[in-house]
Amino acid sequence: MNQNTLIALLIITLIANVILGFELYSALHPSIIAIPSKETSTKLYTNSTTSAFYSFSFKIDENLNIDHEGKYLIQINPSNFKELFVIIYFSNGKTVQLSLKNTEVTLHLNKHDSNVTIYITGEAYTFLSEKQILNDINLTITRISD
């Protein structure tokens, strides 16, 4: 082979290794930005170094209006998410887990089940604020029977 061809291949290989090394380092050491919220004890985490997706994770303490004991349908109708996991912990120990593949659950609730902690984590196709994420999840709780 020609010496100039070998030098050109060596330079191309070195450049490719530098680029791939940077991508690998970025994937193994993501940058995390924490944005505190004023409304609740929530934090939003985003990571946008090399991927086209935006990761988020936060916690919400909420008081639901459960006026009547009965069977309730808890469901999400999410949009704009690559991955989504919603975990709802009730004060009496009941737990509900929802995701893109499991969007609804039926549960018996009473007035004592009104205090909940909701953990939300996932990846979105675009950067979304906490309020936008909550709107795009479309979490609803509907009483269906006694």
Coordinates of C-alpha atoms in Angstrom, one line a residue:
M1 CA 0.0 0.0 0.0
N2 CA 1.0 3.5 -0.5
Q3 CA 2.4 5.3 2.5
N4 CA 0.0 8.3 2.1
T5 CA -2.9 5.9 2.1
L6 CA -1.7 4.3 5.4
I7 CA -1.3 7.7 7.0
A8 CA -4.8 8.8 5.8
L9 CA -6.3 5.6 7.3
L10 CA -4.4 6.1 10.6
I11 CA -5.7 9.7 10.9
I12 CA -9.3 8.7 10.1
T13 CA -9.0 5.9 12.7
L14 CA -7.7 8.2 15.3
I15 CA -10.5 10.8 14.7
A16 CA -13.1 8.0 14.9
N17 CA -11.7 6.7 18.1
V18 CA -11.7 10.2 19.7
I19 CA -15.4 10.7 18.7
L20 CA -16.5 7.3 19.9
G21 CA -14.5 7.8 23.1
F22 CA -16.3 11.0 23.8
E23 CA -19.7 9.4 23.1
L24 CA -18.9 6.5 25.4
Y25 CA -17.7 8.9 28.2
S26 CA -20.9 11.0 27.8
A27 CA -23.1 7.8 28.0
L28 CA -21.3 6.5 31.1
H29 CA -21.2 9.9 32.9
P30 CA -24.4 11.8 32.2
S31 CA -24.8 15.4 33.4
I32 CA -27.7 15.8 35.7
I33 CA -29.5 19.2 36.4
A34 CA -31.8 19.5 39.4
I35 CA -34.5 22.2 39.3
P36 CA -36.3 22.6 42.6
S37 CA -40.0 23.3 42.4
K38 CA -41.8 25.9 44.6
E39 CA -45.1 24.1 44.7
T40 CA -44.3 20.8 46.2
S41 CA -41.3 18.8 47.3
T42 CA -40.4 17.8 43.7
K43 CA -37.3 17.8 41.6
L44 CA -37.0 17.4 37.9
Y45 CA -33.9 15.7 36.5
T46 CA -32.9 16.0 32.9
N47 CA -30.2 14.5 30.8
S48 CA -29.7 15.7 27.3
T49 CA -26.0 15.1 26.6
T50 CA -26.0 12.9 23.6
S51 CA -29.4 11.3 23.3
A52 CA -32.5 12.7 21.7
F53 CA -34.6 11.9 24.8
Y54 CA -35.0 13.9 28.0
S55 CA -35.1 11.9 31.3
F56 CA -37.1 13.1 34.3
S57 CA -38.0 12.0 37.7
F58 CA -39.9 13.6 40.5
K59 CA -42.2 13.1 43.6
I60 CA -45.5 14.7 44.4
D61 CA -47.3 14.5 47.8
E62 CA -51.0 14.9 47.1
N63 CA -54.3 14.9 48.9
L64 CA -57.1 13.3 46.9
N65 CA -60.8 14.0 47.3
I66 CA -62.2 10.5 48.1
D67 CA -65.7 11.4 49.4
H68 CA -67.3 7.9 49.1
E69 CA -65.9 4.4 49.7
G70 CA -66.0 2.2 46.6
K71 CA -64.3 0.9 43.5
Y72 CA -62.2 3.5 41.6
L73 CA -60.6 3.4 38.2
I74 CA -57.1 5.0 38.2
Q75 CA -55.8 5.6 34.7
I76 CA -53.3 7.5 32.7
N77 CA -53.6 8.5 29.1
P78 CA -50.0 9.6 28.3
S79 CA -48.6 11.4 25.3
N80 CA -45.1 12.5 24.2
F81 CA -43.2 9.8 26.3
K82 CA -40.7 7.2 25.2
E83 CA -40.9 5.6 28.7
L84 CA -43.1 6.4 31.6
F85 CA -43.6 4.9 35.1
V86 CA -46.1 6.2 37.7
I87 CA -46.1 4.7 41.2
I88 CA -48.8 5.8 43.6
Y89 CA -48.4 5.0 47.3
F90 CA -51.5 5.4 49.5
S91 CA -51.2 6.2 53.2
N92 CA -52.6 2.8 54.1
G93 CA -49.9 0.9 52.2
K94 CA -51.7 0.2 48.9
T95 CA -49.6 0.7 45.8
V96 CA -50.5 1.3 42.2
Q97 CA -48.0 1.0 39.4
L98 CA -48.8 2.4 35.9
S99 CA -46.8 2.6 32.8
L100 CA -47.1 3.0 29.0
K101 CA -48.0 -0.7 28.8
N102 CA -50.3 -0.8 31.9
T103 CA -52.4 2.4 31.8
E104 CA -55.2 1.6 34.2
V105 CA -56.0 -0.3 37.4
T106 CA -59.2 -0.8 39.5
L107 CA -58.8 -0.3 43.2
H108 CA -61.1 -0.2 46.2
L109 CA -60.6 3.1 48.1
N110 CA -62.1 4.7 51.2
K111 CA -61.9 8.1 52.8
H112 CA -58.6 7.2 54.6
D113 CA -56.9 6.6 51.3
S114 CA -56.8 10.3 50.4
N115 CA -53.1 11.0 51.2
V116 CA -50.9 9.7 48.4
T117 CA -47.3 10.1 47.3
I118 CA -46.8 9.9 43.5
Y119 CA -43.4 9.0 41.9
I120 CA -43.1 9.8 38.2
T121 CA -40.1 8.8 36.1
G122 CA -39.5 8.3 32.4
E123 CA -38.1 9.8 29.2
A124 CA -39.8 12.3 26.9
Y125 CA -39.1 13.0 23.2
T126 CA -38.8 16.8 24.0
F127 CA -37.8 18.8 27.1
L128 CA -41.0 19.2 29.2
S129 CA -41.5 21.2 32.4
E130 CA -43.0 19.4 35.4
K131 CA -46.4 21.0 34.7
Q132 CA -46.3 19.9 31.1
I133 CA -45.3 16.3 32.2
L134 CA -48.3 16.2 34.6
N135 CA -50.6 17.5 31.9
D136 CA -49.3 14.9 29.3
I137 CA -49.7 12.0 31.7
N138 CA -53.5 12.8 32.1
L139 CA -53.9 11.0 35.4
T140 CA -57.5 10.5 36.3
I141 CA -59.3 8.8 39.3
T142 CA -62.9 7.9 38.6
R143 CA -65.4 6.2 41.0
I144 CA -67.1 3.3 39.1
S145 CA -69.1 1.5 41.8
D146 CA -69.7 1.1 45.6

